[in-house]
mmCIF file of C-alpha atoms in Angstrom:
data_model
loop_
_atom_site.group_PDB
_atom_site.id
_atom_site.type_symbol
_atom_site.label_atom_id
_atom_site.label_comp_id
_atom_site.label_asym_id
_atom_site.label_seq_id
_atom_site.Cartn_x
_atom_site.Cartn_y
_atom_site.Cartn_z
ATOM 1 C CA MET A 1 119.712 132.309 96.580
ATOM 2 C CA ASN A 2 116.058 132.685 95.125
ATOM 3 C CA PRO A 3 113.402 135.121 97.160
ATOM 4 C CA TYR A 4 110.395 133.883 98.031
ATOM 5 C CA ASN A 5 107.095 134.747 99.335
ATOM 6 C CA PHE A 6 105.652 132.264 102.020
ATOM 7 C CA PHE A 7 102.070 132.605 103.532
ATOM 8 C CA ALA A 8 100.335 129.721 105.825
ATOM 9 C CA PRO A 9 98.458 131.143 108.393
ATOM 10 C CA THR A 10 96.510 127.650 109.259
ATOM 11 C CA ARG A 11 96.780 127.058 113.601
ATOM 12 C CA VAL A 12 97.490 123.172 113.109
ATOM 13 C CA LEU A 13 97.130 120.952 115.984
ATOM 14 C CA PHE A 14 99.366 118.038 115.211
ATOM 15 C CA GLY A 15 99.992 114.580 116.676
ATOM 16 C CA PRO A 16 98.088 111.130 117.984
ATOM 17 C CA GLY A 17 95.073 112.524 120.103
ATOM 18 C CA LYS A 18 94.508 115.924 119.027
ATOM 19 C CA LEU A 19 91.112 115.157 117.917
ATOM 20 C CA GLY A 20 90.198 115.270 121.388
ATOM 21 C CA GLU A 21 91.532 119.101 121.265
ATOM 22 C CA LEU A 22 88.871 120.565 118.773
ATOM 23 C CA GLY A 23 86.105 120.990 121.725
ATOM 24 C CA ASP A 24 88.690 123.424 123.518
ATOM 25 C CA GLN A 25 89.601 125.637 120.526
ATOM 26 C CA ARG A 26 87.928 129.091 119.284
ATOM 27 C CA LEU A 27 85.688 127.750 116.448
ATOM 28 C CA PRO A 28 85.292 130.504 113.822
ATOM 29 C CA GLY A 29 81.195 130.305 114.259
ATOM 30 C CA THR A 30 78.253 128.957 115.802
ATOM 31 C CA LYS A 31 76.716 126.361 113.586
ATOM 32 C CA ALA A 32 79.079 124.530 111.010
ATOM 33 C CA LEU A 33 78.468 122.233 108.404
ATOM 34 C CA ILE A 34 80.216 119.410 108.158
ATOM 35 C CA VAL A 35 81.338 117.829 104.790
ATOM 36 C CA THR A 36 82.179 114.384 104.378
ATOM 37 C CA THR A 37 82.469 111.710 101.438
ATOM 38 C CA ALA A 38 79.479 109.675 100.639
ATOM 39 C CA GLY A 39 80.648 106.839 102.121
ATOM 40 C CA LYS A 40 80.573 104.845 105.193
ATOM 41 C CA SER A 41 84.101 104.759 106.730
ATOM 42 C CA VAL A 42 83.722 107.763 108.926
ATOM 43 C CA LYS A 43 81.292 107.448 110.327
ATOM 44 C CA ALA A 44 81.714 103.130 110.894
ATOM 45 C CA ASN A 45 85.055 104.423 112.149
ATOM 46 C CA GLY A 46 83.130 106.699 114.618
ATOM 47 C CA TYR A 47 85.168 109.754 113.792
ATOM 48 C CA LEU A 48 81.813 111.806 112.797
ATOM 49 C CA ALA A 49 80.597 111.021 116.099
ATOM 50 C CA ARG A 50 83.628 112.153 117.909
ATOM 51 C CA VAL A 51 83.630 115.530 115.995
ATOM 52 C CA GLU A 52 80.141 116.174 116.822
ATOM 53 C CA ALA A 53 80.510 115.402 120.357
ATOM 54 C CA GLU A 54 83.492 117.923 120.341
ATOM 55 C CA LEU A 55 81.284 120.604 118.265
ATOM 56 C CA ASP A 56 78.687 119.674 121.297
ATOM 57 C CA ARG A 57 81.316 120.716 124.141
ATOM 58 C CA ALA A 58 82.478 123.279 122.438
ATOM 59 C CA GLY A 59 78.331 124.474 122.159
ATOM 60 C CA VAL A 60 78.725 124.650 118.258
ATOM 61 C CA ALA A 61 75.739 123.540 116.179
ATOM 62 C CA HIS A 62 76.102 121.458 113.127
ATOM 63 C CA GLU A 63 74.308 120.199 110.253
ATOM 64 C CA LEU A 64 75.756 117.222 107.545
ATOM 65 C CA PHE A 65 76.642 117.338 104.321
ATOM 66 C CA ASP A 66 77.644 113.828 103.182
ATOM 67 C CA HIS A 67 77.975 113.939 99.460
ATOM 68 C CA ILE A 68 81.595 114.577 98.392
ATOM 69 C CA GLU A 69 82.938 112.451 95.487
ATOM 70 C CA PRO A 70 86.934 111.140 95.470
ATOM 71 C CA ASN A 71 87.195 114.476 92.827
ATOM 72 C CA PRO A 72 84.611 116.630 93.907
ATOM 73 C CA LEU A 73 82.284 117.734 91.374
ATOM 74 C CA ARG A 74 80.927 121.279 90.852
ATOM 75 C CA LYS A 75 77.166 120.475 91.016
ATOM 76 C CA THR A 76 77.835 119.137 94.402
ATOM 77 C CA VAL A 77 79.817 121.456 95.820
ATOM 78 C CA ASN A 78 76.728 123.987 94.594
ATOM 79 C CA ALA A 79 74.529 121.470 96.729
ATOM 80 C CA GLY A 80 76.748 121.797 99.635
ATOM 81 C CA ALA A 81 76.814 125.570 99.526
ATOM 82 C CA ARG A 82 72.995 125.959 98.989
ATOM 83 C CA LEU A 83 72.833 123.851 102.313
ATOM 84 C CA ALA A 84 75.166 125.795 104.029
ATOM 85 C CA ARG A 85 73.010 129.370 103.185
ATOM 86 C CA GLU A 86 69.885 127.646 104.030
ATOM 87 C CA ARG A 87 70.715 125.979 107.591
ATOM 88 C CA GLY A 88 72.361 128.973 108.635
ATOM 89 C CA CYS A 89 76.064 127.753 108.897
ATOM 90 C CA ASP A 90 78.407 130.222 109.276
ATOM 91 C CA PHE A 91 81.454 128.062 109.253
ATOM 92 C CA VAL A 92 82.368 124.359 107.548
ATOM 93 C CA LEU A 93 84.015 121.629 108.899
ATOM 94 C CA ALA A 94 86.060 119.447 106.549
ATOM 95 C CA LEU A 95 86.249 116.043 108.022
ATOM 96 C CA GLY A 96 87.870 113.510 105.984
ATOM 97 C CA GLY A 97 90.670 113.339 103.088
ATOM 98 C CA GLY A 98 92.039 115.560 100.022
ATOM 99 C CA SER A 99 88.854 115.852 98.044
ATOM 100 C CA VAL A 100 86.798 116.300 100.730
ATOM 101 C CA MET A 101 88.714 119.499 102.211
ATOM 102 C CA ASP A 102 88.711 120.834 98.634
ATOM 103 C CA GLY A 103 84.957 120.209 98.035
ATOM 104 C CA SER A 104 84.600 122.370 101.436
ATOM 105 C CA LYS A 105 87.293 125.107 100.067
ATOM 106 C CA GLY A 106 84.324 125.147 97.294
ATOM 107 C CA ILE A 107 81.385 125.256 99.531
ATOM 108 C CA CYS A 108 83.131 128.054 101.724
ATOM 109 C CA ALA A 109 83.497 130.200 98.617
ATOM 110 C CA ALA A 110 80.065 129.429 96.899
ATOM 111 C CA ALA A 111 77.807 129.668 100.197
ATOM 112 C CA ALA A 112 79.313 133.001 101.023
ATOM 113 C CA ASN A 113 79.223 134.632 97.221
ATOM 114 C CA PRO A 114 75.790 134.317 95.677
ATOM 115 C CA HIS A 115 75.685 134.041 91.826
ATOM 116 C CA HIS A 116 74.301 137.070 90.078
ATOM 117 C CA ALA A 117 72.220 135.707 86.527
ATOM 118 C CA ALA A 118 72.207 138.087 83.594
ATOM 119 C CA ASP A 119 68.897 139.411 84.454
ATOM 120 C CA GLY A 120 70.512 140.718 87.672
ATOM 121 C CA SER A 121 68.775 138.564 89.732
ATOM 122 C CA GLU A 122 70.315 136.950 92.654
ATOM 123 C CA GLN A 123 70.691 132.702 92.831
ATOM 124 C CA PRO A 124 72.801 130.449 94.755
ATOM 125 C CA GLY A 125 76.605 130.219 94.441
ATOM 126 C CA ASP A 126 78.204 128.538 91.637
ATOM 127 C CA ILE A 127 81.625 127.628 92.510
ATOM 128 C CA TRP A 128 82.346 127.744 89.088
ATOM 129 C CA ASP A 129 82.665 131.789 89.175
ATOM 130 C CA PHE A 130 85.789 131.441 90.343
ATOM 131 C CA VAL A 131 87.626 128.140 89.773
ATOM 132 C CA LYS A 132 90.525 129.186 87.353
ATOM 133 C CA GLY A 133 90.929 127.947 84.035
ATOM 134 C CA GLY A 134 88.771 125.550 81.109
ATOM 135 C CA THR A 135 85.071 127.059 80.993
ATOM 136 C CA ALA A 136 85.375 128.388 84.406
ATOM 137 C CA LYS A 137 85.245 132.262 84.521
ATOM 138 C CA GLY A 138 87.815 133.139 87.122
ATOM 139 C CA LEU A 139 86.421 135.904 88.713
ATOM 140 C CA PRO A 140 87.515 137.388 92.016
ATOM 141 C CA MET A 141 85.050 136.961 95.292
ATOM 142 C CA PRO A 142 83.307 139.942 96.196
ATOM 143 C CA ASN A 143 82.633 138.078 99.886
ATOM 144 C CA ASP A 144 85.286 136.459 102.423
ATOM 145 C CA PRO A 145 84.409 133.016 101.963
ATOM 146 C CA LEU A 146 82.998 130.741 105.350
ATOM 147 C CA PRO A 147 85.789 130.583 107.529
ATOM 148 C CA LEU A 148 86.794 126.244 107.355
ATOM 149 C CA VAL A 149 88.431 124.138 110.054
ATOM 150 C CA CYS A 150 89.839 120.774 108.869
ATOM 151 C CA VAL A 151 89.670 117.437 110.434
ATOM 152 C CA THR A 152 92.221 115.176 107.965
ATOM 153 C CA THR A 153 91.680 111.537 107.923
ATOM 154 C CA THR A 154 94.304 110.920 105.424
ATOM 155 C CA ALA A 155 97.793 111.460 104.733
ATOM 156 C CA GLY A 156 97.683 112.531 101.235
ATOM 157 C CA THR A 157 97.239 115.761 100.039
ATOM 158 C CA GLY A 158 98.430 118.492 102.285
ATOM 159 C CA SER A 159 95.362 120.449 101.915
ATOM 160 C CA GLU A 160 95.056 121.069 105.500
ATOM 161 C CA VAL A 161 97.767 123.694 104.964
ATOM 162 C CA ASP A 162 96.625 125.330 101.808
ATOM 163 C CA ALA A 163 94.425 127.611 99.717
ATOM 164 C CA GLY A 164 94.000 125.748 96.800
ATOM 165 C CA GLY A 165 91.540 123.328 96.005
ATOM 166 C CA ILE A 166 90.405 120.577 92.602
ATOM 167 C CA ILE A 167 87.302 120.688 91.436
ATOM 168 C CA SER A 168 85.455 118.820 88.786
ATOM 169 C CA GLN A 169 82.959 119.019 85.761
ATOM 170 C CA GLU A 170 82.145 115.809 84.416
ATOM 171 C CA GLU A 171 80.250 117.181 81.179
ATOM 172 C CA THR A 172 83.366 119.331 80.121
ATOM 173 C CA GLU A 173 85.665 116.459 81.235
ATOM 174 C CA GLU A 174 87.613 119.382 83.339
ATOM 175 C CA LYS A 175 89.726 119.100 86.442
ATOM 176 C CA LEU A 176 90.641 122.497 87.522
ATOM 177 C CA ARG A 177 91.903 124.621 90.223
ATOM 178 C CA LEU A 178 90.376 126.872 93.067
ATOM 179 C CA GLY A 179 92.868 128.964 94.729
ATOM 180 C CA GLU A 180 92.308 132.307 97.071
ATOM 181 C CA PRO A 181 94.767 133.271 100.334
ATOM 182 C CA ARG A 182 91.262 133.423 102.069
ATOM 183 C CA LEU A 183 90.269 129.655 101.600
ATOM 184 C CA PHE A 184 93.585 129.165 103.888
ATOM 185 C CA PRO A 185 91.725 127.009 107.239
ATOM 186 C CA ARG A 186 91.578 128.501 110.035
ATOM 187 C CA LEU A 187 92.018 125.511 111.765
ATOM 188 C CA SER A 188 93.248 121.905 111.504
ATOM 189 C CA VAL A 189 93.255 119.009 113.012
ATOM 190 C CA VAL A 190 95.738 116.055 111.812
ATOM 191 C CA ASP A 191 95.689 113.012 113.873
ATOM 192 C CA PRO A 192 97.188 110.114 113.071
ATOM 193 C CA GLU A 193 95.336 107.797 114.740
ATOM 194 C CA LEU A 194 92.396 108.956 112.491
ATOM 195 C CA MET A 195 94.927 107.282 109.778
ATOM 196 C CA LEU A 196 94.760 103.274 111.128
ATOM 197 C CA THR A 197 91.866 102.071 109.542
ATOM 198 C CA VAL A 198 92.925 104.345 106.005
ATOM 199 C CA PRO A 199 93.094 100.217 103.710
ATOM 200 C CA PRO A 200 96.924 99.692 102.318
ATOM 201 C CA ARG A 201 96.139 100.489 98.540
ATOM 202 C CA LEU A 202 94.592 103.575 99.360
ATOM 203 C CA THR A 203 97.460 104.572 102.074
ATOM 204 C CA ALA A 204 99.949 103.984 99.521
ATOM 205 C CA TYR A 205 98.138 106.201 96.675
ATOM 206 C CA GLN A 206 97.415 109.149 99.192
ATOM 207 C CA GLY A 207 101.296 108.471 100.783
ATOM 208 C CA PHE A 208 103.059 108.635 97.291
ATOM 209 C CA ASP A 209 100.639 111.669 96.189
ATOM 210 C CA ALA A 210 102.281 113.103 99.675
ATOM 211 C CA MET A 211 105.466 112.687 98.429
ATOM 212 C CA PHE A 212 104.977 114.048 94.868
ATOM 213 C CA HIS A 213 104.232 116.953 96.165
ATOM 214 C CA GLY A 214 107.755 117.609 97.653
ATOM 215 C CA ILE A 215 109.149 116.014 94.783
ATOM 216 C CA GLU A 216 108.014 117.966 92.267
ATOM 217 C CA CYS A 217 108.193 121.022 93.864
ATOM 218 C CA TYR A 218 111.665 120.560 94.748
ATOM 219 C CA ILE A 219 112.599 119.996 90.962
ATOM 220 C CA SER A 220 109.415 122.926 89.881
ATOM 221 C CA ASN A 221 111.095 126.663 88.675
ATOM 222 C CA LEU A 222 109.449 128.076 91.557
ATOM 223 C CA ARG A 223 111.508 126.320 94.232
ATOM 224 C CA ASN A 224 113.109 128.694 96.864
ATOM 225 C CA PRO A 225 115.182 127.949 99.917
ATOM 226 C CA MET A 226 111.969 127.707 102.419
ATOM 227 C CA GLY A 227 110.041 125.650 100.037
ATOM 228 C CA ASP A 228 113.508 123.293 99.561
ATOM 229 C CA MET A 229 113.718 122.885 103.541
ATOM 230 C CA THR A 230 109.880 121.742 103.505
ATOM 231 C CA CYS A 231 110.511 119.462 100.388
ATOM 232 C CA ARG A 232 113.772 117.829 101.803
ATOM 233 C CA GLU A 233 112.173 116.354 104.991
ATOM 234 C CA GLY A 234 108.824 115.538 103.248
ATOM 235 C CA ILE A 235 110.299 113.621 100.887
ATOM 236 C CA ARG A 236 112.828 111.563 103.754
ATOM 237 C CA ASN A 237 109.781 111.162 105.747
ATOM 238 C CA ALA A 238 107.167 109.863 103.494
ATOM 239 C CA ALA A 239 110.235 107.072 101.924
ATOM 240 C CA ALA A 240 111.065 106.068 104.718
ATOM 241 C CA ALA A 241 106.922 105.535 106.004
ATOM 242 C CA LEU A 242 105.237 104.351 103.113
ATOM 243 C CA PRO A 243 106.668 100.626 103.473
ATOM 244 C CA THR A 244 105.369 100.288 106.712
ATOM 245 C CA CYS A 245 102.335 102.144 106.626
ATOM 246 C CA VAL A 246 100.818 100.109 103.676
ATOM 247 C CA ASN A 247 102.381 96.762 105.449
ATOM 248 C CA ASP A 248 101.426 97.427 109.036
ATOM 249 C CA GLY A 249 98.797 99.852 108.979
ATOM 250 C CA SER A 250 98.450 99.685 112.680
ATOM 251 C CA ASN A 251 102.143 101.084 113.396
ATOM 252 C CA LEU A 252 101.245 104.494 114.897
ATOM 253 C CA GLU A 253 105.064 105.916 114.833
ATOM 254 C CA ALA A 254 104.515 105.336 110.924
ATOM 255 C CA ARG A 255 101.443 106.610 110.468
ATOM 256 C CA THR A 256 102.781 110.079 112.613
ATOM 257 C CA GLN A 257 105.685 110.196 110.391
ATOM 258 C CA LEU A 258 103.661 109.917 106.995
ATOM 259 C CA ALA A 259 101.216 112.549 108.200
ATOM 260 C CA PHE A 260 103.667 114.989 108.635
ATOM 261 C CA ALA A 261 105.117 114.308 105.336
ATOM 262 C CA ASN A 262 101.960 115.102 104.143
ATOM 263 C CA THR A 263 101.081 118.496 105.850
ATOM 264 C CA LEU A 264 105.094 119.182 104.928
ATOM 265 C CA GLY A 265 103.768 118.760 101.225
ATOM 266 C CA GLY A 266 101.235 121.325 101.575
ATOM 267 C CA TYR A 267 104.049 123.911 103.099
ATOM 268 C CA ALA A 268 105.841 123.213 99.545
ATOM 269 C CA MET A 269 103.169 124.318 97.628
ATOM 270 C CA ASP A 270 102.269 127.062 99.481
ATOM 271 C CA ALA A 271 106.075 127.987 99.094
ATOM 272 C CA SER A 272 106.561 126.456 95.353
ATOM 273 C CA GLY A 273 104.485 124.523 93.303
ATOM 274 C CA THR A 274 103.495 121.546 91.655
ATOM 275 C CA THR A 275 104.542 120.585 87.799
ATOM 276 C CA GLY A 276 102.946 118.977 85.049
ATOM 277 C CA CYS A 277 103.091 115.858 86.072
ATOM 278 C CA HIS A 278 100.607 116.820 88.475
ATOM 279 C CA GLY A 279 98.968 118.516 85.252
ATOM 280 C CA THR A 280 98.960 115.605 83.498
ATOM 281 C CA GLU A 281 97.148 113.426 86.026
ATOM 282 C CA HIS A 282 93.974 116.000 86.401
ATOM 283 C CA GLY A 283 93.810 115.626 82.470
ATOM 284 C CA MET A 284 93.740 111.753 83.212
ATOM 285 C CA SER A 285 91.111 111.279 86.162
ATOM 286 C CA ALA A 286 89.226 114.682 83.962
ATOM 287 C CA HIS A 287 88.627 112.667 81.517
ATOM 288 C CA HIS A 288 88.041 109.139 83.575
ATOM 289 C CA HIS A 289 86.627 110.443 86.962
ATOM 290 C CA ARG A 290 87.023 107.813 89.671
ATOM 291 C CA LEU A 291 90.409 107.186 88.980
ATOM 292 C CA PRO A 292 92.116 108.081 92.484
ATOM 293 C CA HIS A 293 94.371 110.687 91.914
ATOM 294 C CA GLY A 294 97.350 109.217 93.855
ATOM 295 C CA ALA A 295 97.118 105.948 91.244
ATOM 296 C CA GLY A 296 97.439 108.305 88.267
ATOM 297 C CA LEU A 297 100.316 109.667 89.493
ATOM 298 C CA ILE A 298 101.421 106.916 90.276
ATOM 299 C CA MET A 299 101.302 105.474 86.634
ATOM 300 C CA ILE A 300 102.565 108.495 84.739
ATOM 301 C CA SER A 301 105.696 109.520 87.485
ATOM 302 C CA GLY A 302 108.223 107.534 86.599
ATOM 303 C CA ALA A 303 108.102 108.511 82.719
ATOM 304 C CA TYR A 304 107.682 111.971 83.579
ATOM 305 C CA HIS A 305 111.211 112.234 85.667
ATOM 306 C CA ARG A 306 112.823 110.000 83.080
ATOM 307 C CA HIS A 307 112.382 112.958 80.863
ATOM 308 C CA MET A 308 113.454 115.591 82.747
ATOM 309 C CA ILE A 309 116.315 113.266 83.782
ATOM 310 C CA ASP A 310 117.156 112.537 80.268
ATOM 311 C CA ALA A 311 116.861 116.583 79.571
ATOM 312 C CA HIS A 312 119.206 116.849 82.545
ATOM 313 C CA ALA A 313 116.915 119.299 84.026
ATOM 314 C CA CYS A 314 118.481 119.224 87.835
ATOM 315 C CA ASP A 315 120.730 116.769 87.953
ATOM 316 C CA GLU A 316 121.916 117.302 90.974
ATOM 317 C CA ARG A 317 118.080 117.806 92.689
ATOM 318 C CA TYR A 318 117.409 114.361 91.395
ATOM 319 C CA GLU A 319 120.990 112.661 92.905
ATOM 320 C CA ASP A 320 119.930 115.235 96.409
ATOM 321 C CA MET A 321 116.309 113.174 96.202
ATOM 322 C CA ALA A 322 117.407 110.149 95.719
ATOM 323 C CA ARG A 323 119.702 109.877 98.589
ATOM 324 C CA LEU A 324 116.526 111.191 100.749
ATOM 325 C CA MET A 325 114.868 108.296 99.883
ATOM 326 C CA GLY A 326 117.289 105.476 100.558
ATOM 327 C CA ALA A 327 120.318 105.694 98.138
ATOM 328 C CA THR A 328 123.790 105.673 99.316
ATOM 329 C CA ASP A 329 126.771 107.772 98.260
ATOM 330 C CA ALA A 330 128.140 104.672 96.141
ATOM 331 C CA ASP A 331 124.385 104.637 94.708
ATOM 332 C CA VAL A 332 124.366 108.071 93.028
ATOM 333 C CA ALA A 333 128.037 107.925 91.574
ATOM 334 C CA ALA A 334 126.995 104.732 89.957
ATOM 335 C CA ARG A 335 124.048 105.742 88.768
ATOM 336 C CA GLY A 336 123.644 109.178 88.392
ATOM 337 C CA PRO A 337 120.247 110.987 88.801
ATOM 338 C CA LEU A 338 118.837 107.740 87.624
ATOM 339 C CA ALA A 339 119.246 106.757 91.383
ATOM 340 C CA PHE A 340 116.434 108.570 91.792
ATOM 341 C CA ILE A 341 114.384 106.154 89.499
ATOM 342 C CA ASP A 342 116.058 103.268 91.068
ATOM 343 C CA GLN A 343 114.787 104.295 94.364
ATOM 344 C CA TYR A 344 111.553 105.400 92.972
ATOM 345 C CA GLU A 345 110.654 101.924 91.733
ATOM 346 C CA ARG A 346 111.907 100.475 94.600
ATOM 347 C CA LEU A 347 109.444 101.863 96.702
ATOM 348 C CA GLU A 348 106.854 101.220 94.469
ATOM 349 C CA ARG A 349 107.681 97.600 95.046
ATOM 350 C CA ALA A 350 107.874 97.641 98.553
ATOM 351 C CA CYS A 351 104.433 99.090 98.621
ATOM 352 C CA GLY A 352 103.221 96.319 95.662
ATOM 353 C CA VAL A 353 101.966 99.499 93.191
ATOM 354 C CA ASP A 354 104.602 98.811 90.363
ATOM 355 C CA GLY A 355 101.726 96.879 88.578
ATOM 356 C CA LEU A 356 99.217 99.789 88.304
ATOM 357 C CA ALA A 357 97.372 99.866 84.990
ATOM 358 C CA MET A 358 95.813 102.886 83.129
ATOM 359 C CA SER A 359 93.910 100.011 81.231
ATOM 360 C CA ASP A 360 92.403 99.292 84.582
ATOM 361 C CA TRP A 361 89.886 102.334 84.809
ATOM 362 C CA GLY A 362 89.613 102.359 81.148
ATOM 363 C CA ILE A 363 91.853 104.703 79.677
ATOM 364 C CA THR A 364 92.758 103.785 76.156
ATOM 365 C CA HIS A 365 95.988 103.971 74.157
ATOM 366 C CA GLU A 366 93.798 105.856 71.408
ATOM 367 C CA GLU A 367 92.655 108.669 73.819
ATOM 368 C CA LEU A 368 96.239 109.870 75.296
ATOM 369 C CA PRO A 369 96.458 112.493 72.884
ATOM 370 C CA ALA A 370 93.312 113.957 73.780
ATOM 371 C CA ILE A 371 93.993 113.317 77.798
ATOM 372 C CA ALA A 372 97.663 115.423 77.101
ATOM 373 C CA ALA A 373 95.729 118.337 74.944
ATOM 374 C CA LYS A 374 93.111 118.728 77.846
ATOM 375 C CA ALA A 375 95.754 118.673 80.504
ATOM 376 C CA LEU A 376 97.142 121.364 78.975
ATOM 377 C CA GLU A 377 94.705 123.276 78.166
ATOM 378 C CA THR A 378 93.197 123.441 81.967
ATOM 379 C CA ASN A 379 96.278 122.969 83.952
ATOM 380 C CA GLY A 380 98.910 125.284 81.585
ATOM 381 C CA VAL A 381 100.033 126.885 84.876
ATOM 382 C CA LEU A 382 101.054 123.831 86.718
ATOM 383 C CA PHE A 383 103.134 123.200 83.508
ATOM 384 C CA SER A 384 104.483 126.819 83.595
ATOM 385 C CA HIS A 385 106.626 124.987 86.596
ATOM 386 C CA ASP A 386 107.943 122.611 84.818
ATOM 387 C CA PRO A 387 112.157 122.689 84.840
ATOM 388 C CA VAL A 388 112.018 122.321 81.057
ATOM 389 C CA PRO A 389 108.940 123.072 78.974
ATOM 390 C CA LEU A 390 107.126 120.199 77.986
ATOM 391 C CA THR A 391 104.969 119.978 74.537
ATOM 392 C CA GLN A 392 101.642 118.692 73.812
ATOM 393 C CA ASP A 393 103.641 115.697 71.624
ATOM 394 C CA ASP A 394 106.129 115.437 75.120
ATOM 395 C CA VAL A 395 102.716 114.715 77.772
ATOM 396 C CA THR A 396 101.347 112.031 75.069
ATOM 397 C CA ALA A 397 104.784 110.632 74.553
ATOM 398 C CA ILE A 398 104.806 110.332 78.632
ATOM 399 C CA LEU A 399 101.386 108.990 79.148
ATOM 400 C CA GLU A 400 102.505 106.653 76.083
ATOM 401 C CA ARG A 401 105.374 105.254 78.199
ATOM 402 C CA SER A 402 103.421 104.852 80.910
ATOM 403 C CA TRP A 403 99.967 102.732 79.376
ATOM 404 C CA ARG A 404 99.627 99.607 80.017
#
């Protein structure tokens, strides 16, 4: 049995109606910076007003920063950190999906840690001081980040129970990782009622991302018994709930099951780690910033896992995942680890995402080698988790097999 380290200190309020309990909690400050996307959904659906009412009920003042992009940018995170400092906010409340929670973690770090210029003067915080890889400095944080509370409105990233985030910089086409144990949210609300309004296509992108967290952590060379437990339940619940959530989004039971799979995916990453499949997608959306992370993963995961199956990386685990996703023992006996691919492709068809094309997001065949090189350069730690090593030629080949 492999040893493991596991640390997941976030208090979680899980289930339909749990947002209504936020105002009863002991919150980590007296003035919150509420962080959302630049979109209208949290306002139009009344979620922002409900959060503000809960904060008012708790006697907590609040400011709004509604500028986070689908892949949060360095400059936006830094702007949020400046606003938090200027307005005297002593904690951050993330209201949204994975991008909002990732961006909020960056705001928490940069707001509490001013940047010291070469002349010794104190400047507003720069998240690139603490992001790891590429052109970022990867420095330790001298000060504790601001406390974070998350109210998640999607089932995708598991960021409500992990201490990591992804921050992008358009100028250098980098999508890099921020990670520090002090960035675990203090409190997270996972209320599936807030997910009922997510459109079908976004539900699919996010739900597949949640499932991929379990899948990749299950084959990762960091796998361990604690991670295996969360991975298996996450995969099983996601595969069962995804088609219903996509095709009947008002089904609260299915939404709750998918939300549970999503949170389990966050715990899986706390115990283990995703692989070069995630690293490859980060290279794609670093080049093409508007590409949704889940969509990119759907495009390449079939080819990535076929490569691992062809290499006999972990046949028994692929067979086990096939069963978790709905394969019978007879299916596995007949197809072996390829039964996993059969189930994955079935699920793609059931959710209407089997026809996604990189070219629809402007990715050309000619740039695939550059995407592979950038992915390996900036996300090497994820590729180090692969059950068999991937070369740049391997990553390029996976992209080429996936491209259309």
